[in-house]
Coordinates of C-alpha atoms and ligand atoms in Angstrom, one line a residue:
M277 CA 76.4 62.3 148.0
V278 CA 75.8 63.6 151.3
N279 CA 72.2 63.2 153.3
I280 CA 71.1 66.3 155.1
S281 CA 67.9 67.7 156.3
I282 CA 66.7 71.3 156.1
N283 CA 63.7 72.4 158.3
G284 CA 62.8 68.6 158.6
R285 CA 63.0 67.9 154.7
K286 CA 65.5 65.4 153.5
F287 CA 67.9 66.0 150.6
Q288 CA 71.0 64.5 149.0
V289 CA 73.7 67.1 147.9
K290 CA 77.2 66.8 146.7
P291 CA 80.1 66.9 149.3
K292 CA 81.6 70.0 150.0
T293 CA 78.4 71.9 149.2
T294 CA 77.8 75.1 151.6
V295 CA 74.9 74.9 153.8
L296 CA 73.9 78.2 151.7
D297 CA 74.1 76.7 148.4
A298 CA 72.4 73.6 149.5
A299 CA 69.5 75.8 151.2
K300 CA 69.4 77.8 147.8
A301 CA 69.3 74.9 145.6
N302 CA 66.5 73.5 147.2
G303 CA 64.3 76.8 147.6
F304 CA 65.0 77.8 151.1
Y305 CA 65.7 81.5 152.0
I306 CA 68.7 82.4 154.1
P307 CA 69.4 86.1 154.4
T308 CA 73.0 87.4 153.1
L309 CA 74.7 90.6 152.5
C310 CA 78.4 90.1 152.1
Y311 CA 78.1 87.0 150.1
H312 CA 78.2 87.6 146.4
P313 CA 78.3 84.5 144.1
R314 CA 81.1 85.8 142.0
L315 CA 83.3 86.7 144.9
P316 CA 85.4 84.6 147.5
I317 CA 83.6 84.2 150.6
A318 CA 84.1 86.6 153.6
G319 CA 81.6 85.6 156.3
N320 CA 81.6 89.0 157.8
C321 CA 78.1 90.1 157.8
R322 CA 76.8 87.2 160.1
L323 CA 73.3 87.4 158.7
C324 CA 73.3 83.9 157.1
L325 CA 72.8 82.1 160.3
V326 CA 71.4 78.6 160.8
D327 CA 70.9 76.4 163.6
V328 CA 72.5 72.8 163.2
K329 CA 71.7 69.9 165.6
G330 CA 74.7 69.5 167.8
S331 CA 76.1 72.9 167.5
W332 CA 76.2 74.9 170.5
K333 CA 75.8 78.0 168.6
P334 CA 74.2 79.1 165.1
L335 CA 76.7 78.5 162.3
T336 CA 77.1 81.0 159.2
A337 CA 75.7 79.1 156.1
C338 CA 78.2 80.5 153.5
T339 CA 81.2 79.4 155.3
T340 CA 79.8 76.0 156.6
E341 CA 80.0 72.7 154.4
V342 CA 77.5 70.1 154.8
W343 CA 78.2 66.7 156.6
E344 CA 76.5 63.5 156.7
G345 CA 73.3 63.6 158.6
M346 CA 73.5 67.3 159.2
E347 CA 70.1 68.6 160.5
I348 CA 69.7 72.5 159.4
E349 CA 67.1 74.7 160.5
T350 CA 66.8 78.2 158.9
D351 CA 64.1 80.1 160.9
T352 CA 64.4 79.1 164.6
P353 CA 63.5 81.9 166.9
A354 CA 67.2 82.2 168.0
V355 CA 68.3 82.5 164.4
V356 CA 65.6 85.1 163.5
E357 CA 66.0 87.2 166.6
T358 CA 70.0 87.2 166.1
V359 CA 69.5 88.3 162.3
R360 CA 67.0 91.1 163.6
S361 CA 69.3 92.5 166.1
S362 CA 72.2 92.7 163.6
L363 CA 70.0 94.4 161.1
S364 CA 68.6 96.7 163.8
M365 CA 72.1 97.8 164.6
M366 CA 72.9 98.4 160.9
R367 CA 69.7 100.3 160.4
E368 CA 70.7 102.5 163.0
E369 CA 73.9 103.7 161.3
H370 CA 72.2 103.9 158.2
P371 CA 70.8 107.3 156.5
N372 CA 67.2 107.3 156.1
D373 CA 67.2 108.6 152.4
C374 CA 66.1 105.8 150.5
M375 CA 63.6 107.9 148.5
T376 CA 66.2 109.9 146.7
C377 CA 69.0 106.9 146.8
E378 CA 70.1 105.7 143.4
S379 CA 69.7 102.3 144.7
N380 CA 66.0 102.6 145.8
G381 CA 64.0 99.6 144.9
N382 CA 67.1 97.8 143.9
C383 CA 68.9 97.5 147.5
E384 CA 69.5 94.2 149.2
F385 CA 69.7 96.1 152.6
Q386 CA 66.3 97.8 152.0
D387 CA 64.8 94.3 151.2
L388 CA 66.2 92.9 154.3
I389 CA 64.8 95.7 156.4
Y390 CA 61.4 95.2 154.9
R391 CA 61.5 91.5 155.0
Y392 CA 62.3 91.6 158.9
Q393 CA 60.4 94.6 159.5
I394 CA 63.0 96.5 161.2
D395 CA 61.6 99.9 162.5
A396 CA 64.0 102.7 163.3
Q397 CA 64.5 102.8 167.0
H398 CA 65.8 106.4 167.1
P399 CA 65.0 109.1 164.9
V400 CA 67.2 109.1 161.7
R401 CA 70.8 109.2 162.6
T402 CA 72.1 112.4 160.9
L403 CA 75.4 112.5 162.8
L404 CA 77.4 111.4 159.9
K405 CA 75.6 113.1 157.3
N406 CA 75.7 116.6 159.1
K407 CA 79.2 116.3 159.5
F408 CA 80.1 115.6 156.1
K409 CA 77.9 117.1 153.7
K410 CA 77.9 116.5 149.9
S411 CA 80.1 119.4 149.5
N412 CA 83.5 118.2 148.0
H413 CA 82.4 118.2 144.3
N414 CA 85.4 120.2 143.2
I415 CA 88.0 118.8 145.3
T416 CA 91.5 120.1 144.7
E417 CA 93.1 118.9 147.9
P418 CA 93.1 115.1 149.0
C419 CA 90.6 115.3 152.1
Y420 CA 88.7 113.1 154.2
S421 CA 85.6 112.2 152.1
P422 CA 82.9 109.8 153.1
F423 CA 81.0 111.4 150.1
D424 CA 83.5 111.2 147.1
D425 CA 82.4 112.2 143.8
S426 CA 86.2 113.3 142.7
T427 CA 86.1 111.1 139.5
F428 CA 83.5 111.7 136.6
S429 CA 82.5 107.9 136.9
I430 CA 82.1 106.6 140.5
A431 CA 80.1 108.3 143.5
R432 CA 81.1 107.0 146.9
D433 CA 78.6 107.8 149.7
M434 CA 80.2 106.0 152.6
N435 CA 77.4 107.0 154.9
K436 CA 75.3 104.3 153.3
C437 CA 78.0 101.5 153.6
V438 CA 77.0 98.4 155.4
K439 CA 80.7 97.2 155.5
C440 CA 80.0 94.1 153.8
G441 CA 83.3 94.3 152.1
R442 CA 82.0 93.0 148.6
C443 CA 83.8 96.1 146.9
V444 CA 87.0 95.3 148.7
R445 CA 86.9 91.9 147.3
A446 CA 86.0 93.0 143.8
C447 CA 88.8 95.5 143.5
H448 CA 91.1 92.9 144.8
H449 CA 90.1 89.6 143.3
F450 CA 89.1 90.8 139.8
Q451 CA 91.4 93.9 139.3
N452 CA 94.1 93.5 141.9
I453 CA 94.0 97.2 142.0
N454 CA 93.3 97.3 145.9
I455 CA 91.8 101.0 146.0
L456 CA 89.4 99.9 148.6
G457 CA 90.0 98.4 152.1
F458 CA 88.8 98.8 155.6
I459 CA 90.4 101.6 157.6
N460 CA 90.1 102.7 161.2
R461 CA 89.3 100.4 163.9
A462 CA 86.2 99.4 166.3
G463 CA 83.1 101.6 165.8
Y464 CA 85.0 103.9 163.3
E465 CA 86.0 101.1 160.9
R466 CA 84.7 101.7 157.4
V467 CA 85.6 101.2 153.7
G468 CA 88.2 103.7 152.4
T469 CA 91.0 104.3 150.0
P470 CA 94.9 104.5 150.5
M471 CA 95.7 107.4 152.9
D472 CA 91.7 107.9 152.7
R473 CA 92.0 110.1 149.6
P474 CA 89.4 110.8 147.1
M475 CA 89.3 108.3 144.3
N476 CA 90.8 110.6 141.6
F477 CA 94.0 110.9 143.9
T478 CA 94.4 107.0 143.9
K479 CA 95.0 104.4 141.1
C480 CA 91.5 103.7 140.6
V481 CA 90.9 103.1 136.9
E482 CA 87.0 103.8 137.2
C483 CA 86.0 100.3 136.1
G484 CA 83.0 100.2 138.6
Q485 CA 83.4 96.5 139.4
C486 CA 83.0 97.8 143.1
S487 CA 79.6 99.4 142.1
Q488 CA 78.6 96.3 140.4
V489 CA 78.6 94.2 143.5
C490 CA 77.7 97.0 146.2
P491 CA 74.4 95.7 147.7
V492 CA 73.4 99.3 148.8
G493 CA 73.7 102.8 147.2
A494 CA 77.2 103.4 148.9
I495 CA 79.1 103.0 145.6
T496 CA 77.4 104.0 142.2
E497 CA 77.9 105.2 138.9
R498 CA 77.9 109.4 138.9
N499 CA 74.3 109.3 138.1
E500 CA 73.1 111.4 135.1
V501 CA 69.5 109.9 134.9
I502 CA 68.1 113.1 136.1
E503 CA 69.7 115.4 133.6
V504 CA 68.8 113.0 130.6
L505 CA 65.2 113.1 131.9
R506 CA 65.1 116.8 131.9
Q507 CA 66.6 116.9 128.2
L508 CA 63.9 114.2 127.3
D509 CA 61.1 116.1 128.8
S510 CA 61.8 119.5 127.6
K511 CA 62.7 118.5 124.0
R512 CA 64.7 121.6 123.5
K513 CA 67.5 120.1 121.5
I514 CA 67.9 117.2 119.0
L515 CA 68.2 114.2 121.3
V516 CA 70.3 111.4 119.8
C517 CA 71.1 108.3 121.6
S518 CA 73.9 105.6 120.6
T519 CA 74.1 102.1 122.4
A520 CA 77.1 99.9 123.0
P521 CA 77.4 96.3 122.0
A522 CA 76.9 94.9 125.3
I523 CA 73.8 96.8 126.3
R524 CA 71.4 94.7 124.0
V525 CA 72.5 91.5 125.6
A526 CA 72.1 92.6 129.2
L527 CA 68.5 94.0 128.4
A528 CA 67.9 90.6 127.1
E529 CA 68.9 89.0 130.3
E530 CA 67.1 91.6 132.3
F531 CA 63.9 91.0 130.2
N532 CA 64.3 87.2 130.2
A533 CA 64.3 86.9 126.5
D534 CA 65.0 83.4 125.0
P535 CA 68.8 82.8 124.6
D536 CA 68.7 83.0 120.8
F537 CA 66.4 86.0 120.8
N538 CA 68.0 89.0 119.5
F539 CA 66.7 91.8 121.7
T540 CA 68.1 94.7 119.7
G541 CA 65.0 95.8 117.8
K542 CA 63.1 95.9 121.3
M543 CA 66.3 98.0 122.6
V544 CA 65.6 100.6 119.9
A545 CA 61.9 100.8 120.2
G546 CA 62.3 101.2 124.0
L547 CA 64.7 104.2 123.4
R548 CA 62.5 105.8 120.8
K549 CA 59.5 105.5 123.4
L550 CA 61.8 107.2 125.8
G551 CA 61.7 110.1 123.4
F552 CA 65.1 110.1 121.4
D553 CA 65.0 111.6 118.0
Y554 CA 67.7 109.6 116.4
I555 CA 69.0 106.1 117.8
F556 CA 72.5 105.2 116.4
D557 CA 74.5 102.1 117.1
T558 CA 78.0 102.1 118.7
N559 CA 78.5 98.8 116.9
F560 CA 78.7 101.0 113.6
S561 CA 81.7 102.9 115.0
A562 CA 83.1 99.7 116.4
D563 CA 83.3 98.8 112.5
L564 CA 84.9 102.1 112.1
T565 CA 87.4 101.4 114.6
I566 CA 88.3 98.0 112.9
M567 CA 89.0 100.1 109.8
E568 CA 91.1 102.6 111.7
E569 CA 92.8 100.3 114.0
G570 CA 93.5 97.5 111.4
T571 CA 95.0 100.2 109.1
E572 CA 97.1 101.3 111.9
L573 CA 98.4 97.8 112.8
I574 CA 99.1 97.2 109.0
N575 CA 100.9 100.4 108.9
R576 CA 103.0 99.6 112.1
L577 CA 104.0 96.3 110.7
N578 CA 104.8 97.8 107.3
N579 CA 106.6 100.9 108.5
G580 CA 107.6 100.3 112.1
G581 CA 106.3 101.4 115.4
K582 CA 105.9 100.4 119.1
F583 CA 105.0 96.7 119.7
P584 CA 103.0 95.1 120.9
M585 CA 100.3 97.5 119.7
F586 CA 97.6 97.7 122.5
T587 CA 94.0 98.3 121.7
S588 CA 92.5 101.5 123.2
C589 CA 88.9 101.2 123.3
C590 CA 88.6 100.5 127.0
P591 CA 88.7 103.5 129.2
G592 CA 89.5 101.5 132.3
W593 CA 92.5 100.2 130.6
I594 CA 93.5 103.6 129.4
N595 CA 93.3 105.1 132.9
M596 CA 95.6 102.1 134.0
V597 CA 98.2 103.0 131.4
E598 CA 98.1 106.5 132.1
K599 CA 98.3 106.1 136.0
S600 CA 100.3 103.0 136.3
Y601 CA 102.1 102.1 133.2
P602 CA 102.9 105.5 131.3
E603 CA 105.8 104.0 129.7
L604 CA 103.3 102.0 127.6
R605 CA 101.5 105.2 126.2
E606 CA 103.0 105.0 122.7
N607 CA 102.0 101.3 122.5
L608 CA 98.4 102.2 122.6
S609 CA 96.7 102.6 119.3
T610 CA 96.0 106.2 118.7
C611 CA 92.1 105.2 117.9
K612 CA 89.5 106.7 120.0
S613 CA 87.1 104.3 121.5
P614 CA 84.1 103.6 119.3
Q615 CA 82.1 105.6 121.9
Q616 CA 84.2 108.6 121.0
M617 CA 84.3 107.9 117.4
I618 CA 80.4 108.0 117.0
G619 CA 80.5 110.8 119.2
A620 CA 82.8 112.7 116.8
V621 CA 80.8 111.9 113.8
I622 CA 77.4 112.5 115.2
K623 CA 78.3 116.1 115.8
S624 CA 80.3 116.6 112.6
Y625 CA 79.0 114.4 109.8
F626 CA 75.7 113.9 111.1
A627 CA 75.1 117.3 112.2
K628 CA 76.3 118.6 108.8
K629 CA 73.6 116.1 107.0
L630 CA 71.0 117.9 109.4
G631 CA 72.2 121.2 108.8
V632 CA 72.5 122.0 112.4
S633 CA 75.6 122.8 114.5
T634 CA 77.3 120.8 117.4
E635 CA 75.6 122.5 120.1
D636 CA 72.0 121.7 118.7
I637 CA 72.5 118.2 119.5
I638 CA 72.5 116.3 122.8
H639 CA 73.9 113.0 122.6
V640 CA 73.3 110.4 125.0
S641 CA 75.7 107.3 124.9
V642 CA 74.3 104.1 126.7
M643 CA 77.3 101.9 128.0
P644 CA 77.8 98.9 130.1
C645 CA 80.8 100.7 131.7
T646 CA 81.3 103.4 134.5
A647 CA 84.7 104.6 132.9
K648 CA 82.9 105.7 129.8
K649 CA 81.5 108.7 131.7
G650 CA 85.0 109.8 132.5
E651 CA 86.2 109.1 128.9
A652 CA 83.4 111.5 127.6
K653 CA 84.5 114.2 129.9
R654 CA 88.1 114.3 128.8
P655 CA 88.8 117.8 127.6
E656 CA 90.2 116.8 124.1
F657 CA 86.9 115.2 123.1
V658 CA 85.0 118.4 122.0
Q659 CA 84.2 120.2 118.9
K660 CA 83.7 124.1 118.2
G661 CA 80.2 125.3 118.0
K662 CA 79.2 128.1 115.7
D663 CA 79.6 130.5 118.6
G664 CA 83.4 129.4 118.7
K665 CA 82.9 127.5 122.1
N666 CA 84.0 124.0 122.8
Y667 CA 81.1 121.4 123.0
P668 CA 81.5 117.6 124.1
D669 CA 81.1 115.1 121.7
I670 CA 79.0 113.3 124.3
D671 CA 76.8 115.1 126.4
Y672 CA 75.8 112.2 128.9
V673 CA 76.7 108.8 129.5
L674 CA 74.1 106.6 131.0
T675 CA 75.1 103.1 132.3
T676 CA 72.9 100.1 131.5
R677 CA 71.5 100.5 135.1
E678 CA 70.7 104.2 134.6
L679 CA 68.8 103.3 131.3
L680 CA 66.8 100.7 133.2
T681 CA 66.1 103.4 135.9
L682 CA 65.1 105.8 133.0
M683 CA 62.7 103.3 131.6
K684 CA 61.2 102.5 134.9
L685 CA 60.6 106.2 135.4
K686 CA 59.2 106.8 132.2
K687 CA 57.1 103.4 132.3
V688 CA 58.8 102.0 129.2
N689 CA 59.0 98.2 128.9
P690 CA 61.0 97.4 125.7
A691 CA 59.9 93.7 125.7
E692 CA 56.2 94.7 125.0
L693 CA 57.1 96.9 122.0
A694 CA 57.4 96.0 118.3
D695 CA 60.9 96.0 117.1
D696 CA 62.3 99.0 115.7
K697 CA 65.5 99.8 113.6
F698 CA 68.5 102.0 114.1
D699 CA 68.5 105.2 112.2
S700 CA 70.4 105.7 109.1
P701 CA 73.4 106.5 108.3
L702 CA 75.2 105.4 111.6
G703 CA 72.9 102.7 112.5
I704 CA 74.2 99.7 110.3
S705 CA 76.7 97.6 111.7
S706 CA 78.3 94.0 111.3
S707 CA 78.2 91.4 114.1
A708 CA 82.1 91.8 114.1
G709 CA 81.4 95.2 115.6
N710 CA 78.7 93.7 118.0
L711 CA 81.7 91.1 119.3
F712 CA 83.5 94.1 120.6
G713 CA 81.3 93.7 123.8
V714 CA 83.0 90.4 124.7
T715 CA 86.6 89.6 125.5
G716 CA 88.4 88.6 122.3
G717 CA 85.8 90.1 120.1
V718 CA 87.9 93.0 119.0
M719 CA 90.6 90.6 118.1
E720 CA 88.2 88.6 116.0
A721 CA 86.7 91.5 114.3
A722 CA 90.0 93.0 113.7
V723 CA 91.4 89.6 112.1
R724 CA 88.5 89.3 109.9
T725 CA 89.0 92.3 108.4
A726 CA 92.8 92.7 108.4
Q727 CA 93.3 89.1 106.8
I728 CA 91.2 90.2 103.8
I729 CA 92.7 93.6 103.5
T730 CA 96.3 92.1 103.4
G731 CA 95.4 89.4 101.1
V732 CA 95.8 86.2 103.1
E733 CA 95.0 83.2 101.1
N734 CA 93.7 81.1 103.5
P735 CA 91.9 83.5 106.0
I736 CA 90.5 82.0 109.3
P737 CA 87.0 81.0 108.6
L738 CA 84.4 83.2 110.5
G739 CA 83.8 81.7 114.2
E740 CA 87.0 79.7 113.9
L741 CA 89.3 81.8 116.0
K742 CA 88.3 79.8 118.9
A743 CA 91.7 80.4 120.8
V744 CA 90.4 84.0 121.5
R745 CA 87.0 83.0 122.9
G746 CA 85.9 82.0 126.4
L747 CA 86.5 83.4 129.7
E748 CA 90.0 82.7 130.2
G749 CA 91.9 85.7 131.5
I750 CA 95.0 85.5 129.1
K751 CA 94.6 84.0 125.5
A752 CA 97.0 83.9 122.6
A753 CA 96.6 83.1 118.9
T754 CA 98.7 83.3 115.8
V755 CA 97.3 85.2 112.9
P756 CA 98.7 85.0 109.4
L757 CA 98.9 88.4 107.5
K758 CA 100.8 89.6 104.5
T759 CA 103.0 92.6 104.4
K760 CA 102.7 95.1 101.5
E761 CA 105.5 93.5 99.8
G762 CA 103.3 90.2 99.9
K763 CA 105.5 88.7 102.4
D764 CA 103.7 86.1 104.8
I765 CA 104.0 87.0 108.6
N766 CA 102.5 85.6 111.6
V767 CA 101.0 88.1 114.0
R768 CA 101.2 87.1 117.5
A769 CA 98.2 88.1 119.1
A770 CA 96.9 88.1 122.6
V771 CA 93.8 88.9 124.4
V772 CA 93.6 89.9 128.3
S773 CA 90.8 90.8 130.3
G774 CA 90.4 91.7 134.2
G775 CA 92.9 94.0 135.7
A776 CA 94.6 91.3 137.7
N777 CA 95.2 89.4 134.5
I778 CA 96.6 92.5 132.8
Q779 CA 99.0 93.0 135.6
K780 CA 100.3 89.5 135.3
F781 CA 100.4 89.7 131.6
L782 CA 102.5 93.1 131.5
E783 CA 104.9 91.6 134.0
K784 CA 105.5 88.6 131.5
I785 CA 106.2 91.1 128.7
K786 CA 108.3 93.2 130.9
N787 CA 110.3 90.3 131.7
K788 CA 110.7 89.3 128.0
E789 CA 108.9 85.9 128.8
V790 CA 106.5 86.4 126.0
E791 CA 106.4 88.6 122.9
F792 CA 103.4 89.8 120.9
D793 CA 102.4 92.2 118.3
F794 CA 98.9 92.9 119.0
V795 CA 97.0 92.7 122.2
E796 CA 93.4 93.3 123.0
M797 CA 93.1 94.6 126.7
M798 CA 89.6 94.9 128.4
M799 CA 89.7 96.0 132.2
C800 CA 86.6 94.1 133.3
P801 CA 86.9 90.3 133.3
G802 CA 85.1 88.8 130.3
G803 CA 84.8 92.3 128.6
C804 CA 82.2 94.9 128.5
I805 CA 79.4 92.3 128.9
N806 CA 80.5 92.1 132.6
G807 CA 81.0 96.1 132.7
G808 CA 80.8 97.9 135.8
G809 CA 77.8 99.5 134.8
Q810 CA 75.8 96.3 133.9
P811 CA 72.7 95.5 136.1
K812 CA 73.5 93.7 139.5
S813 CA 72.9 90.1 139.1
A814 CA 72.9 87.3 141.6
D815 CA 73.1 84.7 138.8
P816 CA 76.8 83.2 139.1
K817 CA 76.2 82.2 135.4
I818 CA 75.3 85.8 134.0
V819 CA 78.7 86.5 132.2
T820 CA 78.7 83.1 130.4
K821 CA 75.1 83.7 129.3
K822 CA 75.6 87.2 127.8
M823 CA 78.9 85.8 126.0
Q824 CA 76.7 83.0 124.5
R825 CA 74.4 85.6 123.3
M826 CA 77.0 87.6 121.7
Y827 CA 78.2 84.4 119.7
T828 CA 74.6 83.5 118.8
M829 CA 74.1 86.8 117.5
D830 CA 77.2 86.7 115.3
E831 CA 76.1 83.3 114.0
Q832 CA 72.7 84.6 112.9
A833 CA 73.9 87.7 111.3
T834 CA 74.0 88.3 107.6
L835 CA 76.6 91.1 107.7
R836 CA 79.8 89.7 109.7
L837 CA 82.5 91.7 108.5
S838 CA 83.3 95.5 109.3
H839 CA 84.7 96.4 106.0
E840 CA 81.4 95.1 104.2
N841 CA 79.2 97.6 106.1
E842 CA 77.6 99.7 103.4
E843 CA 77.5 102.7 105.8
I844 CA 81.1 102.5 106.6
K845 CA 81.8 102.5 103.0
Q846 CA 79.5 105.6 102.6
I847 CA 81.2 107.7 105.5
Y848 CA 84.5 107.1 103.6
K849 CA 83.3 108.1 100.3
E850 CA 81.4 111.2 101.5
F851 CA 83.4 112.3 104.3
L852 CA 86.5 110.7 105.9
I853 CA 88.0 109.7 102.4
E854 CA 90.3 106.9 103.7
P855 CA 91.3 105.1 107.1
N856 CA 94.0 106.8 108.8
G857 CA 93.7 109.7 106.5
H858 CA 93.8 113.6 107.5
L859 CA 90.2 114.0 108.7
S860 CA 90.2 110.6 110.4
H861 CA 93.3 111.7 112.2
E862 CA 91.4 114.8 113.4
L863 CA 88.2 113.2 114.3
L864 CA 88.9 109.7 115.2
H865 CA 92.3 109.5 116.7
T866 CA 93.7 110.8 120.1
H867 CA 96.7 111.0 122.2
Y868 CA 97.3 110.0 125.9
N869 CA 98.3 112.0 128.9
D870 CA 101.2 111.9 131.5
Ligands
LIG1134 FE1 82.4 98.4 125.3 FE2 83.5 99.4 123.2 S1 83.1 97.1 123.4 S2 84.5 99.5 125.2 O1 83.2 97.2 126.0 O2 84.9 99.2 122.1 O3 81.6 100.2 127.3 O4 79.7 97.1 125.1 O5 80.9 100.4 123.8 O6 83.4 102.4 123.1 O7 81.7 99.3 120.7 C1 81.9 99.4 126.5 C2 80.8 97.7 125.1 C3 81.9 99.7 124.0 C4 83.3 101.1 123.0 C5 82.4 99.5 121.5
LIG1135 FE1 88.8 99.3 142.3 FE2 87.5 99.6 139.8 FE3 86.1 100.2 142.2 FE4 88.2 101.8 141.3 S1 86.3 101.5 140.3 S2 87.8 101.1 143.3 S3 89.6 100.1 140.4 S4 86.7 98.1 141.6

């Protein structure tokens, strides 16, 4: 252990600990902006300064490791004044539109300005704002765009950027897609895209990992809170909501529920209080996906088809295939994602049950993912209304962050409400469907059902497919199945999450170093629990905690197999007839674009 002192108090810390970690662990405040616990250290904002005895200048706490006898001071007048002067300069360049900013009240820069009481020295700087208005909404030409809403998923307002570079590091470190980088020089330096193009002209997959780590409101999801609020307030249509697997565990973390507490009932109660008429579970359509995708896999194994077959529920991964690996399009499962499956059945099967038409329903999907917004806007995901016009299966997609904003605006605290239940008939789900939210979960759910459908004599016991669990980026397992002739086959399965890992994995497949039959792909490291639309968190263990909640929910559940879901049986009996049947193909399957 190393002996140090901070502001006169003595501590022992492990060798190689940074001054920042040592200070935080012992309750001292050091300001940071470019630092993020899940990203490599950059040390470029110069706010985390500390005075150290013997050093002629303040040192950055995030890059400096402790040494024996180190005497650290966090709040000397020199340190405070230097921080204040850095913040003043940053404030001078920052637009003064906090009140309408998506990150208002959840902005690290705003907190710093308040904490250090930095008043504006000059009237709000409007130079950049006036020069580049929010006018490039329908961009058809690549152009210089400090404000960029060229995708349906992400909004970028670079006027608000504080140049911390976290988004640059997230796009590189997690995804290795490298859309964002510092461009220009000196006073004109800013974060931009290759050739400074709007994001839809780049290979951006719309995963939102950049927005997840942005400390301000410079990169956010394309906000749909206000439109949903208007629908909820006016109540002119039938308001339906569906919620992804990863939402309930994110809310449990946000509202500090016990690790083994199932927050689903509180989440449903909160949504009901917001004013939704019907609340359904995307986990139901995850079960439906297992029926469709499992059948598709077995059909390919029996009748031939492209291998490996890739899962298709992650829209970031679909974007990556369409933009960067078009040769793999036929390897993708033709199944729509659970979001789009429930969208299609709500506006057909459920609308029919209610005796209403597609356009009478407004369906809001709550997702941990920004790319889901773009997925919902794909022109093929529509159905005809009684007036012959096309209406989207999903009208709005809110991220978990946006749901929290909506709850704050409508003063709804789900933790205080009595548990409620999803509506029927699209509300029952198995815990296998819930596992979709975590890397390896789709595989685990698929194996549970496929082994039983094909009649494997010794199916892998529930919860025993350990090889596909955990935060490892690339995982593999061998799964025994049977062909329709009763022949035993070993399906080579892999699970990959995170864009950087996906690229490594595809390189190996291309070089024939590895061969697989069925591969689960998720663009965000760890899966949807770590989606780009999840609440921002400074907890380095947040993904592990959410993952553990998912597995605890599975252990506690009584229904753990997709094909045993009574509402799944019911929808096939009453409506779809059979997996991969004619109506399933029409409503639940899709194609991919060049
Ligand atoms: Fe996901 Fe999925 S698991 S993609 O991560 O297949 O977003 O949670 O809803 O659609 O079910 C996301 C999560 C989600 C879909 C399902
Ligand atoms: Fe990179 Fe994802 Fe952000 Fe696009 S959305 S810039 S791919 S991190």
